[in-house]
Amino acid sequence: MKKILGLFFSVLMMFAASADALAGTTVGGTVDVRGRWRQNNDDLNNNRSGSVAYWEQKMNLWLDAKIAEGLSGYVELQSRGSDGFQTWGTNRGDNASNQMMFENESFNSIQFRYAYIDFMIPGTPVGIKIGHFPVILGHSIWVDTSYWGTDGLLFSSSPIKELTVGAGSFKFSETAANGNPSDTDLYVLMATYTFMPKNTAGFNLSYLARSGKAFVAGATDADRFDRSLYNFMLTADGTLDFGLGYKFEFDFQAGTLNDYASSALTDISAGGFALLLGATYGIADIVEAKFNFGYGSGDKISSADKNEGYFSFNNYGYTMVYEDIVGQKTGNSTLGAGDFGLNNTMYINFGAGVTPMKNMSAGMDIFYLMSIEENYAGQKKNIGFEVDLNFGYQIYKNLKWTFLAGYFMPGDHYETVNSTDTVKTDAAWAFEQVLSLSF
């Protein structure tokens, strides 16, 4: 791995040294150091486990080459991790009694984040992007693969200045073994139209095809599931002359989810939907007020032949504690995982931000949260409130320090099921700081 990294760094330096010959070539990167502290995030119970504190680091290196008019290439490396961050002090690789004196080996793997070619077909208004790149559709509540990118092919064109149309094929997963074939593909048709300066409307039709057995060795038909899902999307966003900004998205899903169990196929129809509304208003580039509303349908526990929950591939996060970490309560002593987007959730958000100085910013967001459907019989839908704070300080042009804090006050959605239920309704909080250097 060190030889591969050495070769890549050598290539980066070669390009940097030849910047005069390739004036459009940019070499850059970031180093991010993050500290996280969390309390009661795994069970909302002050009397049990749930406190954690740790440091992480993320590294990115990229090369953006503008080879010629209409031709470019991009390559980016990122440290390994769910979002690129590596925890300090893990994967040490030694068992010595004085191992704290040994070199820390946390950065044991670096992977390609993006690697793609972007070009225009000569003599035509058609552009092609091919390789491994981020895919973000609409306002990211349906698909957002920006953390690690997606293999894909995207055609785009602007037949007139105000209109952009595109078509793409993206590979979310692929298993090529003869005995256990499995893959997930996404096909997309899209269009955006600028109907007035700084205001656009969009249309997006996606088809998701998932077939084959689960991604585990020796999977049987009982581990197999197929999905044939359409997602129809309408979007709009922009800024009006008097300073009001807005955004809108509506997604509707239809199709089938096929589960194999005991060699019998069960067809389940899909019918989820989601709605996103947002507005911002700024005053003299110093103060900004905002309002956001999000709604994602949930699945009724009484319905066995239809799934009405909103399904997504995304990194769409709106709260620091509830959506990112805690999740909903799904049963006795059970909390669902975070990063589930808008599935079975409604939120109302009021917030404000202030920029008292050019290099300083601060903000506060208040959320009311509610589940759409109960996860088990008799469950309440009041998820609770959350307050999130943020503060950013631009120390240098290329160095920023960000502080984030979230405080989640659970509602009766998390009340105990019976006497053995360990999930309570104690408040949970999280705090993190990120020091980011770009070069």
Tab-separated table of C-alpha atoms in Angstrom, residues 33-347:
chain	number	residue	atom	x	y	z
A	33	VAL	CA	-9.473	16.345	12.590
A	34	ARG	CA	-12.720	15.647	14.454
A	35	GLY	CA	-13.454	15.091	18.135
A	36	ARG	CA	-16.811	13.603	19.186
A	37	TRP	CA	-18.526	13.314	22.578
A	38	ARG	CA	-21.926	11.616	22.992
A	39	GLN	CA	-24.195	10.740	25.926
A	40	ASN	CA	-27.237	8.375	26.123
A	41	ASN	CA	-27.266	7.973	22.352
A	42	ASP	CA	-27.741	4.190	22.295
A	43	ASP	CA	-30.621	3.719	24.758
A	44	LEU	CA	-31.769	7.165	26.033
A	45	ASN	CA	-31.103	5.821	29.527
A	46	ASN	CA	-28.980	7.729	32.061
A	47	ASN	CA	-28.492	4.593	34.143
A	48	ARG	CA	-26.928	2.466	31.416
A	49	SER	CA	-24.203	2.665	28.779
A	50	GLY	CA	-24.253	5.292	26.067
A	51	SER	CA	-21.362	7.628	26.784
A	52	VAL	CA	-18.557	7.745	24.244
A	53	ALA	CA	-15.706	10.097	23.345
A	54	TYR	CA	-13.153	9.697	20.579
A	55	TRP	CA	-11.007	11.481	17.992
A	56	GLU	CA	-10.968	10.874	14.251
A	57	GLN	CA	-9.070	12.083	11.232
A	58	LYS	CA	-9.870	12.218	7.518
A	59	MET	CA	-7.561	12.872	4.590
A	60	ASN	CA	-8.434	13.720	0.965
A	61	LEU	CA	-6.075	14.230	-1.982
A	62	TRP	CA	-7.271	15.117	-5.472
A	63	LEU	CA	-6.120	15.941	-8.949
A	64	ASP	CA	-8.456	17.900	-11.230
A	65	ALA	CA	-7.099	18.012	-14.799
A	66	LYS	CA	-8.663	20.327	-17.402
A	67	ILE	CA	-6.951	18.733	-20.376
A	68	ALA	CA	-8.636	20.704	-23.163
A	69	GLU	CA	-11.816	22.614	-23.905
A	70	GLY	CA	-14.586	20.153	-23.090
A	71	LEU	CA	-12.282	17.450	-21.648
A	72	SER	CA	-11.337	16.874	-18.026
A	73	GLY	CA	-10.505	14.132	-15.573
A	74	TYR	CA	-10.739	13.935	-11.805
A	75	VAL	CA	-9.195	11.558	-9.249
A	76	GLU	CA	-9.572	11.734	-5.472
A	77	LEU	CA	-8.219	9.582	-2.659
A	78	GLN	CA	-9.857	9.423	0.766
A	79	SER	CA	-8.993	7.707	4.017
A	80	ARG	CA	-11.092	4.645	4.638
A	81	GLY	CA	-14.210	4.825	6.832
A	82	SER	CA	-17.986	5.140	6.537
A	83	ASP	CA	-17.571	8.863	5.884
A	84	GLY	CA	-13.804	8.890	5.424
A	85	PHE	CA	-12.935	9.359	9.091
A	86	GLN	CA	-10.560	6.964	10.858
A	87	THR	CA	-10.670	6.580	14.647
A	88	TRP	CA	-7.384	7.191	16.434
A	89	GLY	CA	-5.870	4.276	18.284
A	90	THR	CA	-7.452	1.336	16.414
A	91	ASN	CA	-5.898	-1.341	14.182
A	92	ARG	CA	-2.589	-1.009	15.998
A	93	GLY	CA	-1.239	-4.387	14.946
A	94	ASP	CA	0.932	-5.057	18.038
A	95	ASN	CA	0.431	-6.815	21.356
A	96	ALA	CA	3.394	-5.470	23.308
A	97	SER	CA	2.841	-4.653	26.963
A	98	ASN	CA	4.046	-1.118	26.335
A	99	GLN	CA	2.018	-0.767	23.142
A	100	MET	CA	1.129	2.861	23.926
A	101	MET	CA	4.738	3.661	22.979
A	102	PHE	CA	4.392	2.056	19.556
A	103	GLU	CA	3.552	3.912	16.377
A	104	ASN	CA	-0.185	4.257	15.920
A	105	GLU	CA	-1.327	2.469	12.772
A	106	SER	CA	-4.814	3.882	12.410
A	107	PHE	CA	-4.351	4.880	8.766
A	108	ASN	CA	-3.998	1.368	7.392
A	109	SER	CA	-6.036	1.939	4.239
A	110	ILE	CA	-6.679	4.689	1.720
A	111	GLN	CA	-9.179	4.217	-1.073
A	112	PHE	CA	-10.266	5.924	-4.257
A	113	ARG	CA	-13.252	8.160	-3.546
A	114	TYR	CA	-13.843	9.465	-7.085
A	115	ALA	CA	-12.216	8.704	-10.438
A	116	TYR	CA	-13.972	9.795	-13.620
A	117	ILE	CA	-13.696	11.326	-17.097
A	118	ASP	CA	-15.928	14.246	-18.124
A	119	PHE	CA	-16.049	15.372	-21.764
A	120	MET	CA	-18.163	16.846	-24.557
A	121	ILE	CA	-18.622	14.921	-27.808
A	122	PRO	CA	-16.957	17.188	-30.426
A	123	GLY	CA	-19.385	19.094	-32.606
A	124	THR	CA	-22.397	18.265	-30.408
A	125	PRO	CA	-24.050	19.687	-27.254
A	126	VAL	CA	-23.821	16.278	-25.553
A	127	GLY	CA	-21.621	15.703	-22.520
A	128	ILE	CA	-20.571	12.377	-21.008
A	129	LYS	CA	-19.369	11.645	-17.485
A	130	ILE	CA	-18.139	8.112	-16.878
A	131	GLY	CA	-16.350	6.430	-14.001
A	132	HIS	CA	-16.827	6.673	-10.242
A	133	PHE	CA	-18.431	9.948	-9.150
A	134	PRO	CA	-21.038	11.368	-6.721
A	135	VAL	CA	-24.702	11.039	-7.670
A	136	ILE	CA	-27.085	13.529	-6.041
A	137	LEU	CA	-30.682	13.726	-7.257
A	138	GLY	CA	-32.908	16.649	-6.289
A	139	HIS	CA	-32.295	17.861	-2.746
A	140	SER	CA	-30.646	14.535	-1.809
A	141	ILE	CA	-33.577	12.971	0.064
A	142	TRP	CA	-33.836	10.151	-2.544
A	143	VAL	CA	-30.258	9.537	-3.724
A	144	ASP	CA	-26.987	10.995	-2.448
A	145	THR	CA	-23.771	8.970	-2.828
A	146	SER	CA	-21.332	11.841	-2.233
A	147	TYR	CA	-19.504	10.092	0.642
A	148	TRP	CA	-17.885	7.486	-1.607
A	149	GLY	CA	-19.275	7.927	-5.114
A	150	THR	CA	-20.961	5.475	-7.484
A	151	ASP	CA	-19.908	3.692	-10.675
A	152	GLY	CA	-21.914	5.205	-13.493
A	153	LEU	CA	-22.435	6.672	-16.933
A	154	LEU	CA	-24.242	10.009	-17.359
A	155	PHE	CA	-25.278	11.747	-20.593
A	156	SER	CA	-26.292	15.416	-20.417
A	157	SER	CA	-27.157	18.163	-22.860
A	158	SER	CA	-28.387	21.763	-22.924
A	159	PRO	CA	-30.301	22.181	-26.207
A	160	ILE	CA	-31.174	25.706	-25.076
A	161	LYS	CA	-29.505	27.852	-22.420
A	162	GLU	CA	-32.317	27.473	-19.888
A	163	LEU	CA	-32.835	23.698	-20.256
A	164	THR	CA	-30.591	20.798	-19.209
A	165	VAL	CA	-31.595	17.182	-19.789
A	166	GLY	CA	-29.803	14.016	-18.792
A	167	ALA	CA	-29.923	10.228	-18.672
A	168	GLY	CA	-27.793	7.964	-16.537
A	169	SER	CA	-27.108	4.390	-15.509
A	170	PHE	CA	-25.547	3.771	-12.087
A	171	LYS	CA	-24.285	0.625	-10.406
A	172	PHE	CA	-24.961	0.561	-6.671
A	173	SER	CA	-23.748	-3.004	-6.114
A	174	GLU	CA	-22.532	-5.990	-8.104
A	175	THR	CA	-21.684	-9.579	-7.214
A	176	ALA	CA	-20.358	-11.501	-10.194
A	177	ALA	CA	-20.106	-15.002	-8.689
A	178	ASN	CA	-22.004	-17.686	-10.616
A	179	GLY	CA	-23.365	-19.304	-7.490
A	180	ASN	CA	-24.584	-16.139	-5.822
A	181	PRO	CA	-25.392	-13.419	-8.380
A	182	SER	CA	-26.722	-10.169	-6.997
A	183	ASP	CA	-26.767	-6.562	-8.182
A	184	THR	CA	-28.488	-3.200	-7.814
A	185	ASP	CA	-28.840	-0.776	-10.726
A	186	LEU	CA	-30.384	2.678	-10.982
A	187	TYR	CA	-31.550	4.217	-14.266
A	188	VAL	CA	-32.421	7.918	-14.348
A	189	LEU	CA	-34.050	10.431	-16.705
A	190	MET	CA	-33.857	14.057	-15.569
A	191	ALA	CA	-34.435	17.638	-16.678
A	192	THR	CA	-34.023	21.095	-15.102
A	193	TYR	CA	-35.363	24.362	-16.478
A	194	THR	CA	-34.400	27.887	-15.403
A	195	PHE	CA	-37.734	29.672	-15.731
A	196	MET	CA	-36.320	32.948	-14.428
A	197	PRO	CA	-32.856	34.062	-13.244
A	198	LYS	CA	-31.765	32.169	-10.093
A	199	ASN	CA	-34.932	30.013	-10.165
A	200	THR	CA	-35.138	26.467	-11.514
A	201	ALA	CA	-37.651	23.629	-11.664
A	202	GLY	CA	-36.779	20.003	-12.196
A	203	PHE	CA	-38.152	16.597	-13.109
A	204	ASN	CA	-36.604	13.227	-12.350
A	205	LEU	CA	-37.725	9.670	-13.061
A	206	SER	CA	-35.661	6.858	-11.528
A	207	TYR	CA	-35.962	3.100	-11.846
A	208	LEU	CA	-34.236	0.922	-9.267
A	209	ALA	CA	-33.678	-2.755	-10.065
A	210	ARG	CA	-32.374	-4.973	-7.259
A	211	SER	CA	-32.171	-8.721	-7.834
A	212	GLY	CA	-30.419	-11.742	-6.392
A	213	LYS	CA	-29.453	-13.187	-3.061
A	214	ALA	CA	-28.164	-11.324	-0.040
A	215	PHE	CA	-24.499	-10.244	-0.013
A	216	VAL	CA	-23.320	-13.073	2.231
A	217	ALA	CA	-21.474	-16.285	1.479
A	218	GLY	CA	-23.708	-19.328	1.157
A	219	ALA	CA	-26.914	-17.283	0.884
A	220	THR	CA	-30.053	-19.298	0.167
A	221	ASP	CA	-33.417	-18.357	-1.325
A	222	ALA	CA	-34.546	-17.371	2.155
A	223	ASP	CA	-31.881	-14.634	2.075
A	224	ARG	CA	-32.986	-13.349	-1.318
A	225	PHE	CA	-35.037	-10.266	-2.088
A	226	ASP	CA	-35.824	-8.369	-5.282
A	227	ARG	CA	-36.873	-4.769	-5.763
A	228	SER	CA	-38.428	-3.125	-8.769
A	229	LEU	CA	-39.040	0.460	-7.736
A	230	TYR	CA	-39.897	3.692	-9.559
A	231	ASN	CA	-39.271	7.106	-7.978
A	232	PHE	CA	-40.958	10.111	-9.569
A	233	MET	CA	-39.553	13.481	-8.433
A	234	LEU	CA	-40.519	17.136	-8.866
A	235	THR	CA	-38.211	19.870	-7.570
A	236	ALA	CA	-37.908	23.652	-7.472
A	237	ASP	CA	-35.524	26.073	-5.827
A	238	GLY	CA	-34.345	29.612	-6.175
A	239	THR	CA	-34.123	33.121	-4.800
A	240	LEU	CA	-36.595	35.978	-5.314
A	241	ASP	CA	-35.596	39.609	-5.756
A	242	PHE	CA	-36.584	40.646	-2.228
A	243	GLY	CA	-34.217	38.114	-0.615
A	244	LEU	CA	-36.515	35.131	-0.050
A	245	GLY	CA	-34.987	31.771	-0.897
A	246	TYR	CA	-37.043	28.599	-1.269
A	247	LYS	CA	-36.825	24.906	-2.089
A	248	PHE	CA	-39.388	22.215	-2.855
A	249	GLU	CA	-39.316	18.509	-3.588
A	250	PHE	CA	-41.984	15.848	-3.916
A	251	ASP	CA	-41.150	12.172	-4.454
A	252	PHE	CA	-43.610	9.377	-5.170
A	253	GLN	CA	-42.643	5.703	-5.314
A	254	ALA	CA	-44.331	2.698	-6.894
A	255	GLY	CA	-43.269	-0.851	-7.673
A	256	THR	CA	-42.829	-4.199	-5.984
A	257	LEU	CA	-40.661	-5.630	-3.227
A	258	ASN	CA	-40.338	-9.402	-3.609
A	259	ASP	CA	-39.251	-11.456	-0.593
A	260	TYR	CA	-38.252	-15.116	-0.795
A	261	ALA	CA	-39.039	-17.220	2.249
A	262	SER	CA	-39.271	-21.023	2.434
A	263	SER	CA	-39.004	-21.159	-1.378
A	264	ALA	CA	-42.246	-19.183	-1.688
A	265	LEU	CA	-42.371	-15.764	-3.350
A	266	THR	CA	-44.320	-13.011	-1.645
A	267	ASP	CA	-45.100	-9.911	-3.703
A	268	ILE	CA	-45.336	-6.671	-1.757
A	269	SER	CA	-46.371	-3.516	-3.579
A	270	ALA	CA	-44.491	-0.298	-2.785
A	271	GLY	CA	-46.105	3.112	-2.475
A	272	GLY	CA	-44.035	5.531	-0.410
A	273	PHE	CA	-43.733	9.282	-0.823
A	274	ALA	CA	-41.841	12.252	0.609
A	275	LEU	CA	-42.231	16.030	0.709
A	276	LEU	CA	-39.631	18.705	1.426
A	277	LEU	CA	-40.305	22.431	1.808
A	278	GLY	CA	-37.876	25.141	2.808
A	279	ALA	CA	-37.562	28.923	2.961
A	280	THR	CA	-34.777	31.326	3.952
A	281	TYR	CA	-34.690	35.085	4.359
A	282	GLY	CA	-31.521	37.096	4.768
A	283	ILE	CA	-30.988	40.582	6.155
A	284	ALA	CA	-27.936	42.522	4.930
A	285	ASP	CA	-25.771	39.368	4.665
A	286	ILE	CA	-25.599	39.314	8.467
A	287	VAL	CA	-28.721	37.497	9.691
A	288	GLU	CA	-30.637	34.666	8.050
A	289	ALA	CA	-33.883	33.085	9.240
A	290	LYS	CA	-35.101	29.752	7.893
A	291	PHE	CA	-37.998	27.310	7.951
A	292	ASN	CA	-37.969	23.678	6.808
A	293	PHE	CA	-40.601	20.961	6.656
A	294	GLY	CA	-39.877	17.343	5.824
A	295	TYR	CA	-42.262	14.400	5.527
A	296	GLY	CA	-41.539	10.783	4.637
A	297	SER	CA	-44.231	8.103	4.668
A	298	GLY	CA	-44.006	5.083	6.954
A	299	ASP	CA	-45.109	1.483	6.605
A	300	LYS	CA	-48.292	0.398	8.371
A	301	ILE	CA	-47.688	-2.593	10.603
A	302	SER	CA	-51.210	-3.858	9.811
A	303	SER	CA	-50.478	-4.128	6.071
A	304	ALA	CA	-48.772	-7.363	4.981
A	305	ASP	CA	-49.032	-6.978	1.196
A	306	LYS	CA	-47.997	-3.334	0.796
A	307	ASN	CA	-45.004	-1.313	1.978
A	308	GLU	CA	-45.803	2.391	2.189
A	309	GLY	CA	-42.534	3.508	3.765
A	310	TYR	CA	-40.327	5.976	1.881
A	311	PHE	CA	-37.227	4.157	0.633
A	312	SER	CA	-33.972	5.985	-0.199
A	313	PHE	CA	-30.207	5.818	-0.851
A	314	ASN	CA	-28.993	8.995	0.760
A	315	ASN	CA	-26.838	10.957	3.139
A	316	TYR	CA	-29.663	13.381	3.890
A	317	GLY	CA	-29.330	14.454	7.509
A	318	TYR	CA	-31.371	17.123	9.261
A	319	THR	CA	-30.700	16.634	12.980
A	320	MET	CA	-27.413	15.926	14.712
A	321	VAL	CA	-28.705	13.397	17.265
A	322	TYR	CA	-32.076	11.923	16.236
A	323	GLU	CA	-31.545	11.202	12.522
A	324	ASP	CA	-27.789	10.706	12.575
A	325	ILE	CA	-27.441	8.567	15.709
A	326	VAL	CA	-30.531	7.544	17.712
A	327	GLY	CA	-33.244	6.621	15.219
A	328	GLN	CA	-36.748	5.467	16.097
A	329	LYS	CA	-37.802	2.854	18.599
A	330	THR	CA	-38.672	-0.375	16.790
A	331	GLY	CA	-39.498	-2.695	19.675
A	332	ASN	CA	-38.689	-3.772	23.209
A	333	SER	CA	-35.228	-2.390	24.143
A	334	THR	CA	-34.540	-1.697	20.460
A	335	LEU	CA	-33.546	1.528	18.734
A	336	GLY	CA	-33.175	1.631	14.978
A	337	ALA	CA	-29.944	2.811	13.408
A	338	GLY	CA	-29.369	6.393	12.288
A	339	ASP	CA	-28.926	7.699	8.738
A	340	PHE	CA	-32.386	6.607	7.618
A	341	GLY	CA	-33.364	9.896	5.984
A	342	LEU	CA	-37.050	10.775	5.952
A	343	ASN	CA	-38.440	7.267	6.295
A	344	ASN	CA	-41.466	7.322	8.638
A	345	THR	CA	-40.613	10.824	9.887
A	346	MET	CA	-42.045	14.314	9.836
A	347	TYR	CA	-40.046	17.288	11.053
